[in-house]
Coordinates of C-alpha atoms in Angstrom, one line a residue:
Chain R
M4 CA 61.3 8.6 -5.8
S5 CA 59.7 11.1 -3.8
I6 CA 56.3 12.9 -4.5
S7 CA 55.1 16.4 -3.0
R8 CA 52.6 17.0 -1.1
R9 CA 50.1 18.5 -3.8
D10 CA 50.5 15.2 -6.0
F11 CA 49.6 13.1 -2.5
L12 CA 46.8 15.3 -2.0
R13 CA 45.9 14.8 -5.7
I14 CA 45.8 11.1 -5.7
A15 CA 44.2 10.7 -2.4
G16 CA 41.6 12.7 -3.6
F17 CA 41.1 11.3 -6.9
S18 CA 41.1 7.6 -5.3
T19 CA 38.5 8.4 -2.5
L20 CA 36.4 9.6 -5.9
F21 CA 36.6 6.7 -7.5
G22 CA 36.3 4.4 -4.5
L23 CA 33.0 6.0 -3.9
G24 CA 32.1 6.4 -7.2
A25 CA 32.6 2.7 -8.3
K26 CA 31.1 1.4 -5.0
S27 CA 27.7 3.4 -6.0
A28 CA 27.9 3.3 -9.7
F29 CA 28.1 -0.8 -9.6
E30 CA 24.9 -0.5 -7.1
M31 CA 22.9 1.5 -9.3
L32 CA 24.0 -0.3 -12.2
A33 CA 23.4 -3.9 -10.8
P34 CA 20.5 -5.7 -11.8
G35 CA 18.0 -5.8 -8.6
E36 CA 18.1 -9.7 -9.3
L37 CA 15.8 -10.3 -6.3
E38 CA 13.2 -7.4 -7.1
A39 CA 13.0 -7.9 -10.9
K40 CA 11.5 -11.4 -10.1
L41 CA 8.2 -10.2 -8.1
A42 CA 5.2 -9.4 -10.5
P43 CA 1.9 -8.8 -9.8
N44 CA -0.2 -11.8 -10.0
P45 CA -1.4 -11.2 -13.7
K46 CA -5.6 -12.4 -12.8
A47 CA -5.3 -9.6 -10.3
L48 CA -8.7 -7.1 -10.6
T49 CA -7.1 -3.8 -11.3
A50 CA -8.8 -0.1 -11.7
K51 CA -7.5 3.3 -12.1
R52 CA -9.8 4.1 -8.8
W53 CA -11.8 1.4 -6.7
A54 CA -14.6 3.1 -5.4
M55 CA -17.5 1.6 -3.7
V56 CA -21.3 2.0 -4.1
V57 CA -23.6 0.6 -0.7
D58 CA -27.1 0.3 -2.2
M59 CA -29.2 0.9 1.2
R60 CA -32.2 -0.6 -0.7
K61 CA -31.1 -3.7 -0.9
L62 CA -29.1 -4.4 2.3
D63 CA -31.3 -5.5 5.0
E64 CA -29.6 -6.1 8.5
Q65 CA -29.0 -9.8 8.4
T66 CA -27.3 -9.4 4.9
A67 CA -25.0 -6.1 6.9
E68 CA -24.4 -8.4 9.8
K69 CA -23.2 -11.0 7.1
C70 CA -21.2 -8.3 5.1
I71 CA -19.3 -7.9 8.6
E72 CA -19.3 -11.4 9.8
A73 CA -17.2 -12.5 6.7
C74 CA -14.7 -9.6 6.8
H75 CA -14.1 -9.6 10.5
R76 CA -13.3 -13.5 10.2
I77 CA -11.1 -13.5 7.2
H78 CA -9.1 -10.7 8.5
N79 CA -8.6 -11.7 12.0
V80 CA -10.5 -9.3 13.7
P81 CA -10.9 -9.9 17.2
D82 CA -13.8 -10.4 19.2
F83 CA -13.4 -8.7 22.6
E84 CA -17.0 -10.4 23.8
D85 CA -16.0 -14.2 22.5
P86 CA -12.5 -14.3 23.5
I87 CA -10.9 -18.2 23.4
D88 CA -10.9 -18.7 27.0
P89 CA -14.3 -17.0 28.6
K90 CA -12.3 -15.9 31.6
D91 CA -10.9 -13.1 29.3
K92 CA -14.2 -11.6 28.5
V93 CA -14.3 -7.9 28.5
D94 CA -17.3 -5.6 30.1
P95 CA -19.5 -3.4 27.5
A96 CA -18.0 -0.1 28.4
E97 CA -14.4 -1.7 27.9
K98 CA -15.6 -3.1 24.8
V99 CA -16.2 0.4 23.4
R100 CA -13.2 1.3 24.0
W101 CA -10.6 -1.3 22.8
E102 CA -13.4 -2.1 20.0
V103 CA -11.4 -2.8 16.7
K104 CA -13.6 -3.0 13.4
W105 CA -12.9 -3.2 9.6
I106 CA -16.6 -2.5 8.6
W107 CA -20.0 -1.7 11.3
K108 CA -23.1 -0.4 11.4
E109 CA -24.2 2.4 12.4
K110 CA -27.4 5.0 12.6
Y111 CA -27.6 7.6 9.8
E112 CA -27.3 10.9 12.2
H113 CA -24.0 9.4 13.7
A114 CA -23.0 8.3 10.3
F115 CA -24.0 11.6 8.2
P116 CA -23.7 14.3 11.3
G117 CA -24.0 17.5 9.3
Q118 CA -26.4 16.3 7.2
A119 CA -29.2 15.4 9.7
E120 CA -32.2 17.3 8.4
V121 CA -34.7 19.0 10.8
A122 CA -37.2 16.3 9.2
I123 CA -35.7 13.0 7.4
P124 CA -38.5 10.1 6.2
E125 CA -38.8 7.7 8.9
K126 CA -37.1 4.7 6.9
I127 CA -33.6 6.3 6.2
H128 CA -34.1 7.2 9.6
K129 CA -34.0 3.7 10.9
L130 CA -31.4 2.6 8.9
N131 CA -28.6 0.7 9.7
F132 CA -25.5 2.2 7.6
L133 CA -22.7 0.3 6.9
L134 CA -19.8 2.1 7.1
L135 CA -15.9 1.1 6.5
C136 CA -12.7 3.0 5.5
N137 CA -14.2 5.7 2.6
H138 CA -10.1 4.9 0.9
C139 CA -10.9 9.0 0.4
D140 CA -9.1 10.2 -2.5
N141 CA -7.6 13.0 -0.3
P142 CA -6.6 11.1 2.7
P143 CA -6.2 13.1 6.1
C144 CA -4.4 9.7 7.9
V145 CA -2.1 9.9 5.0
R146 CA -1.2 13.5 5.6
V147 CA -0.2 12.5 9.4
C148 CA 2.0 9.2 9.3
P149 CA 5.3 9.9 10.3
T150 CA 6.3 6.6 8.8
K151 CA 4.3 5.9 5.9
A152 CA 2.8 3.4 7.3
T153 CA -0.4 4.5 5.4
W154 CA -0.3 5.3 2.1
K155 CA -2.8 5.8 -0.8
R156 CA -2.0 3.2 -3.7
D157 CA -2.3 4.5 -7.3
D158 CA -5.4 2.9 -7.5
G159 CA -7.0 4.8 -4.6
V160 CA -6.6 2.5 -1.9
V161 CA -5.5 3.7 1.4
M162 CA -3.1 0.9 2.4
M163 CA -2.2 -0.3 5.6
D164 CA 1.7 -1.3 6.0
Q165 CA 1.8 -2.5 9.5
H166 CA 5.0 -4.0 9.2
R167 CA 6.1 0.1 9.2
C168 CA 3.3 1.2 12.0
I169 CA 5.0 2.3 15.1
G170 CA 1.3 2.6 17.1
C171 CA 1.4 6.8 17.1
R172 CA -2.0 6.9 16.4
Y173 CA -1.9 10.3 14.5
C174 CA -4.3 8.5 11.6
M175 CA -6.7 7.7 14.2
A176 CA -6.8 11.6 15.2
A177 CA -6.8 12.3 11.5
C178 CA -9.2 10.3 10.0
P179 CA -13.2 12.1 10.3
Y180 CA -15.1 8.3 9.5
G181 CA -13.6 6.6 12.9
A182 CA -12.5 3.9 10.3
R183 CA -9.5 2.7 12.4
S184 CA -9.0 1.0 15.3
F185 CA -6.3 0.7 17.9
N186 CA -4.6 -2.7 19.0
W187 CA -4.7 -1.9 22.8
R188 CA -4.1 -5.4 23.5
N189 CA -2.6 -8.5 22.4
P190 CA -5.5 -9.2 19.4
R191 CA -4.8 -13.0 19.5
P192 CA -6.7 -14.4 22.8
F193 CA -9.7 -12.8 20.9
I194 CA -9.8 -14.7 17.7
K195 CA -11.8 -17.5 17.8
S196 CA -11.5 -19.6 14.7
E197 CA -8.1 -18.0 13.2
D198 CA -7.8 -17.5 9.7
E199 CA -4.4 -19.3 8.4
S200 CA -3.9 -17.5 5.4
Y201 CA -4.0 -14.0 6.6
P202 CA -2.0 -12.7 9.7
T203 CA -3.2 -11.4 13.0
R204 CA -2.2 -7.9 14.2
E205 CA -0.2 -7.1 17.8
I206 CA -0.2 -4.6 20.4
G207 CA -0.1 -1.4 19.4
V208 CA -0.4 -1.5 15.8
V209 CA -3.6 0.1 13.9
E210 CA -5.7 -1.5 11.7
K211 CA -8.1 -0.5 9.1
C212 CA -9.9 -2.6 6.0
T213 CA -7.8 -2.4 3.0
L214 CA -10.8 -3.0 0.4
C215 CA -9.4 -6.7 0.8
A216 CA -5.9 -6.3 -1.4
E217 CA -5.1 -9.3 -0.8
R218 CA -8.1 -10.3 -2.3
L219 CA -8.1 -8.2 -5.5
A220 CA -4.6 -9.0 -5.9
K221 CA -5.6 -12.6 -6.3
G222 CA -8.9 -11.9 -8.7
Q223 CA -11.4 -12.1 -6.3
L224 CA -13.6 -9.5 -5.1
P225 CA -13.4 -8.0 -1.5
A226 CA -15.4 -10.5 1.0
C227 CA -18.0 -8.0 2.4
V228 CA -18.8 -7.7 -1.6
E229 CA -19.1 -11.5 -1.9
A230 CA -21.3 -11.4 0.8
S231 CA -23.7 -8.7 0.6
K232 CA -25.8 -10.8 -2.2
G233 CA -25.4 -7.6 -4.9
A234 CA -26.1 -4.7 -1.8
L235 CA -22.5 -3.4 -2.3
T236 CA -20.4 -3.4 -5.3
V237 CA -17.2 -2.3 -5.8
G238 CA -15.5 -1.2 -9.7
D239 CA -13.7 1.5 -11.8
L240 CA -15.1 5.2 -10.9
N241 CA -12.6 6.2 -14.0
D242 CA -14.2 3.7 -16.1
A243 CA -17.6 5.1 -17.3
K244 CA -18.7 1.5 -18.4
S245 CA -18.1 0.4 -14.5
K246 CA -20.9 -1.0 -12.5
V247 CA -19.9 1.5 -10.3
R248 CA -20.7 4.7 -12.8
E249 CA -23.9 2.6 -14.0
L250 CA -25.0 2.9 -10.2
L251 CA -23.7 6.3 -9.8
R252 CA -26.0 7.6 -13.2
N253 CA -28.9 5.9 -12.2
N254 CA -29.2 6.8 -8.4
F255 CA -29.0 9.3 -6.3
T256 CA -26.0 9.1 -3.8
I257 CA -24.8 10.9 -0.3
R258 CA -21.6 10.0 1.0
R259 CA -19.9 10.7 4.5
K260 CA -19.0 14.2 5.4
T261 CA -17.8 15.8 1.9
Q262 CA -17.6 18.9 3.3
L263 CA -14.1 18.4 5.0
G264 CA -12.7 18.0 1.6
S265 CA -11.6 14.6 2.0
N266 CA -13.2 13.2 -1.3
P267 CA -14.5 10.0 0.1
Q268 CA -15.5 7.3 -2.3
V269 CA -17.8 5.1 -0.7
Y270 CA -21.1 6.2 -2.3
Y271 CA -24.7 5.2 -0.6
I272 CA -27.9 5.0 -2.7
V273 CA -31.0 5.7 -0.1
Chain T
M13 CA 69.8 2.8 51.5
K14 CA 68.5 6.5 49.9
E15 CA 69.5 6.8 46.3
P16 CA 71.5 10.2 45.5
V17 CA 69.4 12.9 42.6
K18 CA 71.9 14.0 40.6
S19 CA 71.9 17.1 38.6
E20 CA 74.1 19.3 36.0
F21 CA 75.4 20.8 39.4
G22 CA 76.3 18.1 41.5
T23 CA 73.9 15.8 44.0
V24 CA 71.5 17.8 45.1
G25 CA 69.5 15.6 47.8
E26 CA 68.7 12.2 47.9
K27 CA 65.5 10.3 47.1
P28 CA 63.0 9.5 49.7
K29 CA 62.5 5.9 50.1
V30 CA 59.3 5.0 48.5
E31 CA 57.3 2.1 50.0
K32 CA 56.7 -0.6 47.5
K33 CA 53.8 -2.0 48.7
I34 CA 49.9 -2.8 48.0
Y35 CA 47.6 -2.2 50.4
N36 CA 44.4 -4.3 51.0
R37 CA 47.1 -6.9 48.9
N38 CA 45.2 -9.7 49.8
L39 CA 41.2 -8.3 49.2
I40 CA 42.2 -6.9 45.7
L41 CA 44.2 -10.4 44.5
A42 CA 41.1 -12.5 45.9
G43 CA 38.7 -9.8 43.7
I44 CA 40.6 -10.0 40.6
I45 CA 40.5 -13.4 40.8
A46 CA 36.4 -13.8 41.1
F47 CA 36.4 -11.1 38.6
V48 CA 38.4 -13.6 36.2
V49 CA 36.6 -16.9 37.0
L50 CA 33.4 -14.8 36.2
I51 CA 33.9 -13.4 33.4
T52 CA 35.5 -16.6 31.8
F53 CA 32.7 -18.5 33.4
P54 CA 30.6 -19.1 29.7
I55 CA 33.7 -20.8 28.5
W56 CA 35.2 -23.0 31.2
N57 CA 31.4 -24.1 32.1
L58 CA 30.6 -25.2 28.2
Q59 CA 34.5 -26.8 28.8
G60 CA 34.1 -30.9 27.5
K61 CA 30.5 -29.9 26.4
S62 CA 29.4 -29.8 22.7
V63 CA 25.7 -27.9 22.2
P64 CA 23.5 -29.7 19.9
P65 CA 23.8 -28.8 16.0
P66 CA 20.2 -26.9 14.8
D67 CA 18.6 -29.9 13.3
P68 CA 16.0 -28.5 11.1
K69 CA 12.9 -30.9 10.3
L70 CA 11.7 -31.4 6.7
D71 CA 9.3 -34.1 7.8
T72 CA 6.1 -32.3 7.8
P73 CA 2.7 -33.7 6.0
V74 CA 3.1 -31.9 2.8
I75 CA 6.8 -32.2 2.5
Q76 CA 6.5 -36.1 2.5
K77 CA 4.0 -36.3 0.0
M78 CA 5.8 -34.5 -2.7
P79 CA 7.6 -36.9 -4.9
E80 CA 11.3 -37.5 -4.1
K81 CA 12.4 -35.5 -7.2
D82 CA 10.1 -32.6 -6.6
R83 CA 11.3 -31.9 -3.5
K84 CA 13.5 -28.6 -3.5
C85 CA 12.7 -25.3 -1.8
I86 CA 11.8 -22.6 -4.2
E87 CA 15.2 -22.1 -4.3
D88 CA 18.7 -23.9 -4.1
K89 CA 19.2 -25.3 -0.6
N90 CA 21.9 -22.9 0.0
Y91 CA 20.6 -20.1 -0.8
M92 CA 17.4 -20.0 1.0
R93 CA 20.0 -20.7 3.9
N94 CA 22.1 -17.3 3.8
Y95 CA 19.7 -15.2 1.8
H96 CA 15.9 -16.0 3.2
M97 CA 16.0 -13.5 5.3
Q98 CA 16.6 -10.6 2.6
M99 CA 14.3 -12.9 0.7
L100 CA 11.5 -12.6 3.0
D101 CA 12.6 -9.0 3.6
N102 CA 11.7 -8.0 -0.2
W103 CA 8.7 -10.0 -0.2
R104 CA 7.1 -7.9 2.6
N105 CA 7.7 -4.8 0.9
Q106 CA 7.0 -6.1 -2.6
V107 CA 4.0 -7.4 -1.1
V108 CA 2.4 -4.5 1.1
R109 CA 3.9 -1.9 -0.9
N110 CA 3.8 -2.3 -4.4
G111 CA 1.5 -5.4 -4.6
N112 CA 4.1 -7.2 -6.4
R113 CA 2.8 -10.8 -5.1
Q114 CA 4.0 -13.2 -7.6
Y115 CA 7.6 -14.7 -7.2
T116 CA 9.3 -16.1 -10.4
S117 CA 12.1 -18.5 -9.0
L118 CA 15.5 -19.4 -11.1
S119 CA 13.8 -22.3 -12.1
G120 CA 11.2 -20.4 -14.1
K121 CA 8.6 -21.8 -11.2
K122 CA 5.9 -19.0 -10.2
Y123 CA 4.8 -18.9 -6.6
T124 CA 2.6 -16.5 -4.7
A125 CA 5.2 -14.6 -2.0
S126 CA 3.6 -14.9 1.2
L127 CA 5.6 -16.1 3.7
Q128 CA 2.1 -17.5 5.7
N129 CA 0.4 -18.8 2.5
T130 CA 3.9 -20.4 0.7
C131 CA 6.9 -20.8 3.2
L132 CA 4.5 -22.5 6.0
E133 CA 2.3 -24.0 3.6
C134 CA 5.5 -26.7 3.5
H135 CA 7.1 -25.4 6.7
S136 CA 4.3 -26.5 9.1
N137 CA 6.6 -27.2 11.2
K138 CA 8.0 -24.1 12.6
S139 CA 9.5 -25.0 15.6
Q140 CA 11.2 -27.9 14.3
F141 CA 12.3 -25.9 11.5
C142 CA 12.5 -22.1 11.6
D143 CA 13.4 -22.5 15.5
Q144 CA 16.1 -24.8 15.5
C145 CA 18.5 -22.5 13.8
H146 CA 17.2 -18.8 15.4
N147 CA 17.6 -20.4 18.5
Y148 CA 21.0 -21.7 18.2
V149 CA 21.9 -18.5 16.7
G150 CA 19.9 -16.3 19.5
V151 CA 18.1 -14.5 16.7
A152 CA 14.2 -13.8 17.7
P153 CA 12.3 -12.7 14.1
Y154 CA 9.4 -10.9 14.9
C155 CA 7.5 -12.7 12.1
W156 CA 4.8 -14.5 14.5
N157 CA 3.7 -12.1 16.3
C158 CA 1.4 -11.3 13.7
H159 CA 1.9 -13.9 11.2
L160 CA 0.3 -17.1 12.1
T161 CA 2.1 -20.4 12.3
R162 CA 0.0 -23.8 11.2
E163 CA 1.5 -25.6 14.2
K164 CA -2.0 -25.9 15.8
K165 CA -3.6 -27.1 13.2
L166 CA -0.7 -29.8 12.6
A167 CA -1.2 -30.9 15.9
E168 CA -4.9 -31.4 15.9
A169 CA -3.9 -33.7 12.8
K170 CA -1.4 -36.1 14.8

């Protein structure tokens, strides 16, 4: 039995189509066994839109320090002035260059440039504002990230995926709040008390506050909020009955650099 | 004797005699032998020696404390042996990117999907457990650049 060229091509074409189609159909229809088995913890704290209110009337210097300490301790943030081996200690000028921070203190005119009016009340001028990632509604860092290592979650948290970060530092250039830090060197020698429940970072990645995503997922409030004795509040901006909305309703609040259009979600009561 | 070259017109000439000779014969032969010896070095060097097979240890304090019948990994031993890398890869994507942090095993038990907090809870002996096979097959996963092991604490406890 012979086969014509036309028939041969027809059969070959159809069998290729069938083979490729069947494979992808199988891959699409087969249940993702592993993925289906993972689900969010039912105890997790959830929100439509997370937001934070910092009550500067309640936040004194010691409380602010405590918030910073709590955050940096549980997230294994390196302190270049306090290394494990004293020989590694860096001088203050280098420390500024290498500093890694998730939450930090800043004066009014540095935190709110452009809003520094000619004459402001003396007490506000003296305040040290507690700054952190603003978890913007329109985050410029997310727009520029080439690998989607940073992205905005559905609940508004601007997350970091250290597994994907390639250390290009576009996000640092984009962030108008200085909320992001680059690991210029291996942070491990500068973490005195390692928290074994949280990873460190490695050289060459950018890090920042994640609104304690790992704690929210377990049903715990962010570490800074817990340490702040009521000065910091997180809650759902979409829920009119939430604590955050109540504070915003009853107090005049300011936000950092709203003129840039990033729509930051950390509100300050002054 | 020279070989005649024939064509359809008869004998048209003679083939020149080619001397069959390798120039620098000794040097080339020595070179070839040296090359073969070098390239097969890994094979005959290990001749007769046996590389000890990986021997992952399960004698960590947490595992020892478990009652004998509960001494199981989150999935079947063979499944874990073959697919733990896919599982961990899937975990990290699901946990970090989708917030799915709770793993339900085939037996229905629930675990927190976390290398550092769940896997290392029992397998706190990274160098005696993870590294055993990883070194044997020559893979170097970069998990540990960021994820902390519990070995320091384990050593202090001893």
